[in-house]
CSV table of C-alpha atoms in Angstrom, one decimal:
chain,number,residue,atom,x,y,z
P,843,MET,CA,0.0,0.0,0.0
P,844,THR,CA,1.3,3.4,-0.9
P,845,GLN,CA,-0.1,6.9,-0.3
P,846,LEU,CA,1.3,10.3,-1.4
P,847,ALA,CA,0.0,13.7,-0.5
P,848,GLY,CA,0.9,17.3,-1.3
P,849,SER,CA,0.0,20.5,0.5
P,850,HIS,CA,0.1,24.2,-0.2
P,851,ILE,CA,-0.9,27.1,2.0
P,852,SER,CA,-0.7,30.8,1.4
P,853,GLY,CA,-1.3,34.1,3.2
P,854,ASP,CA,0.5,37.3,4.2
P,855,THR,CA,3.9,37.1,5.8
P,856,ALA,CA,2.6,37.5,9.3
P,857,ALA,CA,0.2,34.5,8.9
P,858,LEU,CA,2.9,32.3,7.3
P,859,ARG,CA,5.3,33.3,10.1
P,860,ARG,CA,2.8,32.1,12.7
P,861,VAL,CA,2.5,28.8,10.9
P,862,ARG,CA,6.2,28.3,10.2
P,863,PHE,CA,7.2,29.2,13.7
P,864,GLY,CA,4.5,27.1,15.3
P,865,SER,CA,5.1,23.8,17.0
P,866,ALA,CA,4.5,21.7,13.9
P,867,HIS,CA,7.5,23.2,12.1
P,868,TYR,CA,9.8,25.4,14.3
P,869,PHE,CA,11.5,27.0,11.3
P,870,GLN,CA,13.1,29.5,13.6
P,871,ARG,CA,15.4,26.8,15.0
P,872,PRO,CA,18.8,28.5,14.8
P,873,ASP,CA,20.8,25.3,14.1
P,874,ARG,CA,18.9,24.3,10.9
P,875,SER,CA,21.1,23.4,7.9
P,876,ASP,CA,20.0,26.7,6.3
P,877,PRO,CA,18.6,29.0,9.0
P,878,ALA,CA,18.5,32.1,6.9
P,879,ASP,CA,16.4,30.5,4.2
P,880,ALA,CA,14.2,28.8,6.7
P,881,GLN,CA,13.4,32.1,8.5
P,882,ALA,CA,13.0,34.3,5.4
P,883,PRO,CA,9.6,36.0,5.0
P,884,ARG,CA,7.1,33.8,3.0
P,885,THR,CA,3.7,34.2,1.5
P,886,GLY,CA,3.3,30.5,0.6
P,887,MET,CA,4.5,27.1,1.7
P,888,ALA,CA,4.3,23.7,0.0
P,889,GLY,CA,5.3,20.2,1.1
P,890,LEU,CA,4.9,16.5,0.5
P,891,GLY,CA,3.9,13.6,2.7
P,892,GLY,CA,3.8,9.9,2.1
P,893,TYR,CA,3.2,6.4,3.5
P,894,ALA,CA,4.1,3.0,2.2
P,895,ARG,CA,3.7,-0.5,3.7
P,896,LEU,CA,4.6,-3.9,2.5
P,897,SER,CA,3.5,-6.9,4.5
P,898,LYS,CA,2.7,-10.6,4.7
P,899,GLU,CA,-0.7,-11.1,6.4
P,900,ALA,CA,-1.4,-14.8,6.1
P,901,GLY,CA,0.1,-18.0,7.5
P,902,HIS,CA,2.1,-18.6,10.7
P,903,TRP,CA,4.9,-16.1,10.1
P,904,LEU,CA,3.8,-12.6,9.4
P,905,TRP,CA,5.9,-9.5,8.8
P,906,GLU,CA,5.7,-5.9,7.8
P,907,VAL,CA,7.9,-3.0,6.7
P,908,SER,CA,6.6,0.5,6.4
P,909,THR,CA,7.7,4.1,6.1
P,910,ASN,CA,6.1,7.5,6.6
P,911,PHE,CA,7.4,11.0,5.9
P,912,ARG,CA,6.5,14.7,6.0
P,913,THR,CA,8.8,17.3,4.4
P,914,PRO,CA,9.6,20.3,6.6
P,915,ALA,CA,7.0,22.5,4.8
P,916,TYR,CA,4.2,20.0,4.7
P,917,ASN,CA,1.1,21.2,6.4
P,918,ASN,CA,-2.5,19.8,6.4
P,919,ASN,CA,-3.8,23.1,7.8
P,920,ASP,CA,-7.4,22.5,8.8
P,921,ILE,CA,-8.0,19.4,6.7
P,922,ALA,CA,-6.9,16.9,9.4
P,923,PHE,CA,-5.1,16.5,12.7
P,924,PHE,CA,-1.5,17.6,12.2
P,925,SER,CA,1.1,17.6,15.0
P,926,ARG,CA,4.5,17.9,13.2
P,927,ALA,CA,6.3,17.9,9.9
P,928,ASP,CA,10.0,17.3,9.1
P,929,TYR,CA,10.4,13.6,9.7
P,930,TRP,CA,11.2,10.3,7.9
P,931,TRP,CA,10.0,7.4,9.9
P,932,MET,CA,10.5,3.7,9.2
P,933,GLN,CA,9.8,0.4,11.0
P,934,ALA,CA,10.0,-3.4,10.5
P,935,ASN,CA,8.2,-6.1,12.6
P,936,ILE,CA,8.0,-9.9,12.4
P,937,PHE,CA,5.2,-11.7,14.3
P,938,PRO,CA,4.5,-15.4,14.5
P,939,ILE,CA,1.0,-16.4,15.5
P,940,TRP,CA,-0.5,-19.6,16.8
P,941,THR,CA,-4.3,-19.8,16.4
P,942,LYS,CA,-4.8,-23.6,16.9
P,943,PRO,CA,-5.7,-24.3,20.6
P,944,THR,CA,-3.4,-26.5,22.6
P,945,LYS,CA,-3.5,-27.8,26.1
P,946,TRP,CA,-1.7,-24.6,27.2
P,947,TYR,CA,-3.5,-21.8,25.3
P,948,ARG,CA,-6.2,-20.9,22.7
P,949,GLN,CA,-4.1,-18.3,20.9
P,950,LEU,CA,-0.6,-17.0,21.1
P,951,PHE,CA,0.8,-13.9,19.3
P,952,LEU,CA,4.3,-12.5,19.4
P,953,ILE,CA,5.9,-9.4,17.8
P,954,GLY,CA,9.6,-8.4,17.6
P,955,GLY,CA,10.8,-5.3,15.7
P,956,GLY,CA,12.1,-1.9,15.7
P,957,GLN,CA,11.6,1.6,14.3
P,958,GLN,CA,13.6,4.8,13.8
P,959,GLN,CA,13.0,8.4,12.7
P,960,TYR,CA,15.1,11.1,11.2
P,961,ASN,CA,14.4,14.8,10.5
P,962,PHE,CA,15.4,16.3,7.1
P,963,ASP,CA,18.7,17.6,8.6
P,964,GLY,CA,19.7,14.0,9.2
P,965,ASP,CA,19.3,14.0,13.0
P,966,LEU,CA,18.1,10.7,14.5
P,967,THR,CA,15.1,11.7,16.5
P,968,ASP,CA,13.7,8.3,17.4
P,969,ARG,CA,14.9,4.7,17.6
P,970,GLN,CA,13.5,1.8,19.5
P,971,VAL,CA,13.3,-1.9,19.6
P,972,GLN,CA,10.3,-3.7,21.0
P,973,VAL,CA,9.0,-7.1,22.0
P,974,TYR,CA,5.3,-7.8,22.4
P,975,GLY,CA,3.4,-11.0,23.5
P,976,GLN,CA,-0.2,-11.8,23.9
P,977,ILE,CA,-1.9,-15.1,24.9
P,978,GLU,CA,-5.5,-16.2,25.3
P,979,THR,CA,-5.8,-19.0,27.9
P,980,LEU,CA,-8.1,-22.0,27.7
P,981,GLY,CA,-10.4,-20.1,30.2
P,982,TYR,CA,-10.6,-17.1,27.8
P,983,TRP,CA,-8.4,-14.9,29.9
P,984,ASN,CA,-6.1,-12.5,27.9
P,985,LEU,CA,-2.6,-11.5,29.0
P,986,SER,CA,-0.4,-9.1,27.0
P,987,THR,CA,2.9,-7.5,27.8
P,988,PHE,CA,5.6,-5.5,25.9
P,989,TRP,CA,9.0,-4.0,26.5
P,990,ILE,CA,10.5,-1.0,24.6
P,991,ARG,CA,14.1,0.1,24.6
P,992,ARG,CA,15.1,3.5,23.3
P,993,PRO,CA,18.7,4.7,23.2
P,994,GLN,CA,19.9,8.3,23.4
P,995,VAL,CA,18.4,10.2,20.4
P,996,PHE,CA,18.3,13.8,19.3
P,997,ASP,CA,15.2,15.9,20.1
P,998,ASP,CA,14.4,18.8,17.7
P,999,ARG,CA,11.2,19.8,19.6
P,1000,LEU,CA,12.2,19.9,23.3
P,1001,THR,CA,13.5,23.5,23.3
P,1002,ARG,CA,10.4,24.6,21.4
P,1003,GLY,CA,12.2,26.4,18.5
P,1004,GLY,CA,15.7,26.3,20.0
P,1005,PRO,CA,18.7,24.1,19.0
P,1006,VAL,CA,18.6,20.3,18.9
P,1007,VAL,CA,19.4,18.6,22.2
P,1008,LYS,CA,19.5,14.9,23.3
P,1009,ARG,CA,17.2,12.8,25.3
P,1010,PRO,CA,18.6,10.1,27.7
P,1011,SER,CA,18.0,6.4,26.9
P,1012,ASN,CA,15.0,4.7,28.5
P,1013,ASP,CA,13.2,1.4,29.0
P,1014,PHE,CA,9.4,0.9,29.3
P,1015,TRP,CA,7.5,-2.2,30.4
P,1016,TYR,CA,3.7,-2.8,30.2
P,1017,LEU,CA,1.4,-5.6,31.4
P,1018,ASN,CA,-2.3,-6.2,30.9
P,1019,ILE,CA,-4.6,-8.9,32.2
P,1020,ASN,CA,-8.3,-9.3,31.4
P,1021,SER,CA,-10.7,-12.0,32.5
P,1022,ASP,CA,-13.2,-13.8,30.3
P,1023,SER,CA,-15.2,-11.1,28.5
P,1024,ARG,CA,-18.2,-13.4,28.1
P,1025,LYS,CA,-19.0,-13.4,31.9
P,1026,ARG,CA,-21.3,-11.1,33.7
P,1027,ILE,CA,-18.4,-9.8,35.7
P,1028,VAL,CA,-15.2,-8.9,33.7
P,1029,ALA,CA,-12.1,-7.6,35.5
P,1030,GLY,CA,-8.9,-6.1,34.1
P,1031,LEU,CA,-5.5,-4.9,35.4
P,1032,ASN,CA,-3.0,-2.7,33.7
P,1033,GLY,CA,0.4,-1.8,34.9
P,1034,SER,CA,3.5,0.0,33.4
P,1035,TYR,CA,6.9,1.1,34.5
P,1036,GLY,CA,9.5,3.2,32.8
P,1037,CYS,CA,12.9,4.6,33.7
P,1038,ASN,CA,15.6,6.5,31.8
P,1039,SER,CA,19.3,6.7,32.3
P,1040,ASP,CA,18.9,9.9,34.4
P,1041,ARG,CA,16.9,7.8,36.9
P,1042,ASP,CA,13.7,9.6,36.1
P,1043,CYS,CA,11.1,6.9,36.6
P,1044,GLY,CA,7.4,6.6,36.4
P,1045,ASN,CA,4.7,4.0,36.9
P,1046,SER,CA,1.0,3.6,36.4
P,1047,THR,CA,-1.7,1.2,37.5
P,1048,SER,CA,-5.3,0.9,36.5
P,1049,LEU,CA,-8.2,-1.4,37.2
P,1050,SER,CA,-11.3,-2.1,35.3
P,1051,LEU,CA,-14.5,-3.8,36.4
P,1052,GLU,CA,-17.5,-4.3,34.1
P,1053,LEU,CA,-20.8,-5.6,35.5
P,1054,LYS,CA,-23.5,-6.9,33.2
P,1055,PRO,CA,-26.5,-7.6,35.5
P,1056,ARG,CA,-28.8,-7.9,32.4
P,1057,SER,CA,-28.1,-8.5,28.7
P,1058,ASN,CA,-29.0,-4.8,28.0
P,1059,VAL,CA,-27.2,-3.2,30.9
P,1060,SER,CA,-23.5,-2.7,31.6
P,1061,VAL,CA,-21.8,-0.7,34.3
P,1062,SER,CA,-18.0,-0.2,34.3
P,1063,LEU,CA,-15.6,1.3,36.8
P,1064,GLY,CA,-12.0,2.2,36.1
P,1065,PRO,CA,-9.9,3.7,38.8
P,1066,SER,CA,-6.3,4.6,37.9
P,1067,TYR,CA,-3.1,6.1,39.4
P,1068,ASP,CA,-0.2,7.5,37.5
P,1069,HIS,CA,3.1,8.8,38.7
P,1070,THR,CA,5.4,10.4,36.2
P,1071,VAL,CA,8.8,12.0,36.7
P,1072,THR,CA,10.9,14.0,34.1
P,1073,GLY,CA,13.9,16.1,34.5
P,1074,MET,CA,13.3,17.9,31.2
P,1075,GLN,CA,9.9,19.6,31.6
P,1076,PHE,CA,10.1,22.8,29.5
P,1077,VAL,CA,9.5,26.0,31.6
P,1078,GLY,CA,10.4,28.9,29.3
P,1079,SER,CA,13.2,30.7,27.4
P,1080,TYR,CA,14.7,34.2,27.7
P,1081,ALA,CA,17.3,36.3,25.9
P,1082,ASP,CA,20.7,36.0,27.5
P,1083,PRO,CA,23.8,37.3,25.6
P,1084,THR,CA,26.1,35.1,27.7
P,1085,ALA,CA,24.4,31.9,26.4
P,1086,THR,CA,26.5,32.0,23.2
P,1087,ASN,CA,26.4,28.3,22.5
P,1088,PHE,CA,22.5,28.6,22.4
P,1089,PHE,CA,22.6,31.6,20.1
P,1090,GLY,CA,21.8,34.1,22.8
P,1091,THR,CA,18.8,32.4,24.4
P,1092,ARG,CA,18.6,30.3,27.5
P,1093,TYR,CA,16.1,27.5,27.5
P,1094,VAL,CA,15.0,26.6,31.1
P,1095,PHE,CA,13.8,23.1,32.1
P,1096,ALA,CA,12.7,21.7,35.4
P,1097,HIS,CA,12.3,18.4,37.3
P,1098,LEU,CA,8.6,17.6,37.4
P,1099,ALA,CA,7.0,15.0,39.6
P,1100,GLN,CA,3.4,14.5,38.5
P,1101,ASN,CA,0.6,12.4,40.1
P,1102,THR,CA,-2.8,11.6,38.6
P,1103,ILE,CA,-5.8,9.9,40.2
P,1104,SER,CA,-8.9,9.3,38.2
P,1105,MET,CA,-12.0,7.2,38.1
P,1106,ASN,CA,-13.9,6.5,34.8
P,1107,THR,CA,-17.5,5.3,35.4
P,1108,ARG,CA,-19.9,4.3,32.6
P,1109,LEU,CA,-23.4,3.1,32.4
P,1110,ASN,CA,-24.9,1.8,29.2
P,1111,VAL,CA,-28.5,0.8,28.8
P,1112,THR,CA,-30.3,-0.5,25.7
P,1113,PHE,CA,-34.0,0.1,26.2
P,1114,THR,CA,-35.0,-1.1,22.7
P,1115,PRO,CA,-33.0,-1.8,19.5
P,1116,THR,CA,-33.7,1.9,18.6
P,1117,MET,CA,-33.2,3.6,22.0
P,1118,THR,CA,-30.1,3.7,24.2
P,1119,LEU,CA,-28.7,5.7,27.1
P,1120,GLU,CA,-25.0,6.3,27.9
P,1121,LEU,CA,-23.8,7.9,31.1
P,1122,PHE,CA,-20.1,8.8,31.8
P,1123,VAL,CA,-18.6,10.4,35.0
P,1124,GLN,CA,-14.9,11.2,35.6
P,1125,PRO,CA,-13.4,12.7,38.8
P,1126,LEU,CA,-9.8,13.7,38.2
P,1127,ILE,CA,-7.1,15.0,40.5
P,1128,VAL,CA,-3.6,15.9,39.1
P,1129,SER,CA,-0.7,17.4,40.9
P,1130,GLY,CA,2.7,18.6,39.6
P,1131,ALA,CA,5.7,19.7,41.7
P,1132,PHE,CA,8.4,21.7,39.8
P,1133,SER,CA,12.0,21.8,41.2
P,1134,ARG,CA,15.7,21.6,40.1
P,1135,TYR,CA,15.6,24.2,37.4
P,1136,ASN,CA,18.2,23.4,34.7
P,1137,VAL,CA,19.6,24.0,31.2
P,1138,PHE,CA,21.4,21.9,28.7
P,1139,ALA,CA,25.1,22.2,28.8
P,1140,ALA,CA,25.4,22.5,25.1
P,1141,PRO,CA,23.4,21.9,21.9
P,1142,ARG,CA,23.2,18.2,20.8
P,1143,SER,CA,24.1,17.2,24.4
P,1144,VAL,CA,22.3,15.2,27.0
P,1145,ARG,CA,24.1,16.7,29.9
P,1146,ARG,CA,22.3,19.3,31.9
P,1147,LEU,CA,23.4,22.0,34.4
P,1148,ALA,CA,21.3,22.8,37.5
P,1149,TYR,CA,20.8,26.4,38.7
P,1150,GLY,CA,22.1,26.8,42.2
P,1151,ARG,CA,24.2,23.6,42.0
P,1152,ASP,CA,26.3,23.7,38.9
P,1153,PHE,CA,26.1,27.4,38.2
P,1154,GLY,CA,24.1,30.5,39.0
P,1155,THR,CA,21.5,31.0,41.8
P,1156,VAL,CA,17.9,30.2,42.5
P,1157,VAL,CA,15.8,32.6,44.6
P,1158,ILE,CA,12.3,31.4,45.6
P,1159,THR,CA,9.9,34.0,47.0
P,1160,PRO,CA,7.1,32.2,48.9
P,1161,ALA,CA,3.5,32.9,48.2
P,1162,THR,CA,1.8,35.4,50.6
P,1163,LYS,CA,-1.7,34.4,49.4
P,1164,PRO,CA,-1.4,31.4,47.0
P,1165,ALA,CA,-4.6,32.0,45.2
P,1166,ILE,CA,-3.8,35.7,44.6
P,1167,ASP,CA,-0.1,36.2,45.0
P,1168,PRO,CA,1.6,32.9,44.2
P,1169,ALA,CA,5.3,32.0,44.7
P,1170,THR,CA,7.9,33.3,42.2
P,1171,ILE,CA,11.1,31.8,41.0
P,1172,GLN,CA,14.1,33.9,40.0
P,1173,LEU,CA,17.0,32.3,38.1
P,1174,ASP,CA,20.4,34.0,37.6
P,1175,ALA,CA,23.2,32.5,35.5
P,1176,ASP,CA,25.9,35.0,36.4
P,1177,THR,CA,28.4,32.5,37.5
P,1178,LEU,CA,28.8,31.4,33.9
P,1179,GLY,CA,30.7,34.6,33.1
P,1180,GLY,CA,28.9,37.6,34.4
P,1181,GLY,CA,26.4,40.0,32.8
P,1182,ALA,CA,23.6,37.4,32.5
P,1183,PRO,CA,20.1,38.8,33.1
P,1184,THR,CA,17.8,37.3,35.7
P,1185,TYR,CA,14.7,35.3,34.7
P,1186,THR,CA,11.6,35.6,37.0
P,1187,PHE,CA,8.4,33.6,36.6
P,1188,THR,CA,5.5,32.3,38.7
P,1189,ASP,CA,6.0,29.0,40.3
P,1190,PRO,CA,4.2,26.5,37.9
P,1191,THR,CA,3.6,24.0,40.7
P,1192,PHE,CA,-0.1,23.0,40.7
P,1193,THR,CA,-2.9,20.8,42.0
P,1194,PHE,CA,-5.8,20.5,39.6
P,1195,ARG,CA,-9.3,19.0,40.4
P,1196,SER,CA,-12.0,18.3,37.9
P,1197,LEU,CA,-15.3,16.5,37.7
P,1198,ARG,CA,-16.8,15.9,34.3
P,1199,GLY,CA,-19.9,14.0,33.2
P,1200,ASN,CA,-22.2,13.5,30.3
P,1201,ALA,CA,-25.4,11.7,29.3
P,1202,VAL,CA,-26.5,10.8,25.8
P,1203,LEU,CA,-30.0,9.6,25.0
P,1204,ARG,CA,-30.1,8.2,21.4
P,1205,TRP,CA,-33.4,7.4,19.6
P,1206,GLU,CA,-33.5,6.1,16.1
P,1207,TYR,CA,-37.1,7.2,15.4
P,1208,ARG,CA,-37.0,5.9,11.9
P,1209,PRO,CA,-34.4,3.8,10.0
P,1210,GLY,CA,-31.4,6.0,9.4
P,1211,SER,CA,-32.9,9.0,11.3
P,1212,THR,CA,-31.8,9.7,14.8
P,1213,LEU,CA,-32.5,12.1,17.7
P,1214,PHE,CA,-29.7,12.8,20.3
P,1215,VAL,CA,-30.4,14.5,23.6
P,1216,VAL,CA,-27.1,15.3,25.4
P,1217,TRP,CA,-26.2,16.8,28.8
P,1218,THR,CA,-22.6,17.7,29.7
P,1219,ARG,CA,-21.5,18.9,33.1
P,1220,SER,CA,-18.0,20.3,33.8
P,1221,SER,CA,-16.9,21.5,37.2
P,1222,ARG,CA,-14.7,24.6,37.5
P,1223,ILE,CA,-12.6,24.1,40.7
P,1224,PRO,CA,-9.9,26.6,41.4
P,1225,ASP,CA,-6.3,25.2,41.1
P,1226,ARG,CA,-4.1,25.0,44.2
P,1227,PRO,CA,-0.4,25.7,43.9
P,1228,ARG,CA,0.5,22.8,46.3
P,1229,GLY,CA,2.1,20.3,44.1
P,1230,ASP,CA,0.7,17.3,45.9
P,1231,ILE,CA,-2.6,15.4,46.4
P,1232,GLN,CA,-4.4,15.6,49.7
P,1233,PHE,CA,-7.0,13.0,48.8
P,1234,GLY,CA,-9.7,13.8,51.4
P,1235,ASP,CA,-9.7,17.6,50.8
P,1236,ASP,CA,-9.3,17.3,47.0
P,1237,ALA,CA,-12.0,14.6,46.7
P,1238,SER,CA,-14.5,16.7,48.7
P,1239,ALA,CA,-13.7,19.8,46.6
P,1240,LEU,CA,-14.8,18.0,43.5
P,1241,PHE,CA,-18.5,18.5,44.5
P,1242,GLN,CA,-18.1,22.1,45.9
P,1243,GLY,CA,-16.9,24.2,43.0
P,1244,PRO,CA,-19.0,25.9,40.4
P,1245,SER,CA,-20.0,24.0,37.3
P,1246,GLU,CA,-21.0,24.5,33.7
P,1247,ASN,CA,-24.0,22.6,32.2
P,1248,ILE,CA,-24.6,22.3,28.5
P,1249,PHE,CA,-27.7,20.8,27.0
P,1250,LEU,CA,-27.7,19.8,23.3
P,1251,VAL,CA,-30.4,18.4,21.0
P,1252,LYS,CA,-29.3,17.0,17.6
P,1253,MET,CA,-31.6,15.5,15.0
P,1254,THR,CA,-30.7,13.7,11.7
P,1255,TYR,CA,-33.1,12.7,9.0
P,1256,TRP,CA,-32.3,10.2,6.2
P,1257,LEU,CA,-33.7,11.6,2.9
P,1258,GLY,CA,-33.3,8.3,1.1
P,1259,PHE,CA,-32.7,9.5,-2.5
């Protein structure tokens, strides 16, 4: 299978500058192979995108090779979802399957392969090897797991328009177990763990429970907890003439420890073949604690220097009234040679609480013609700059804040000609 697409957008120089300097392109990156041409004023931009795949999809041994590319100036604009251009991605996988039941399993499925990606300057921006396995037991339970290994690679997006830097190597593991989906009670467990060479580690756990008291009714509960740590959370950038190796700009990052607790609850009822009701509720609590502000030691490097430890100073001004006058952070890089300006910003540490829900009543009042009645509720609970989760207080706050309610009626009619 092969696909090829072209794109062309046009507008005044200000509009094209917004597009070209946006996160999908970052043409302002000063270390591009031809930065002057990339940053020149434009009134139009054209690019190419493509995808090709060759595979064997029958028999015991299956395989695939595929590639995908977007030239630096390719842009879908509003036609479809578009996150980035400037990449050439390729992958290869081999996967044996066993579909004939034995005394050990009903089905067995394995995958081994790898992938990598370059930008059009020739920087390796992704590389990984992966192993995946899935088995269905004689009792119709399903177990799946995979492992991914990524070495150090370049990142042309991390500085958000600045020079290319490097990400540390990392490993990621995942495990999923699901009970027999034919039963009235179906349970599932998901777990993952990841760690990079900087010892930034994270893990997540989620449970799922589906109850089917009647053939036309199902209730599902899905609590989850996620803990993520990164030492490279982008904070901001500022002009600094002493940052000569970064072309006069200092790009600030932070250590971020983030915790997320959520519960997805669903109720589905089929009253008749033409009338259904779907309910969904999600309480969500997220916290993020920022610390250890740092910069990369040099472009195309993985090494980072921490303010207040390896160079410069950090001054934290505590919040007097957190909701009105939050804490501020002041960074100074003067010990790198003198004359560096200070960088002051509001402490981005946060605790976020949200309660969302919706209900959808669907009635197919005639074949092909449907009436939808929808109610959506979203709470608006003020953030707290704590950086941690205090479960009792945060859970009770979910039901105390103001909310926004939206009612929607939609009708479709099938003309039939």
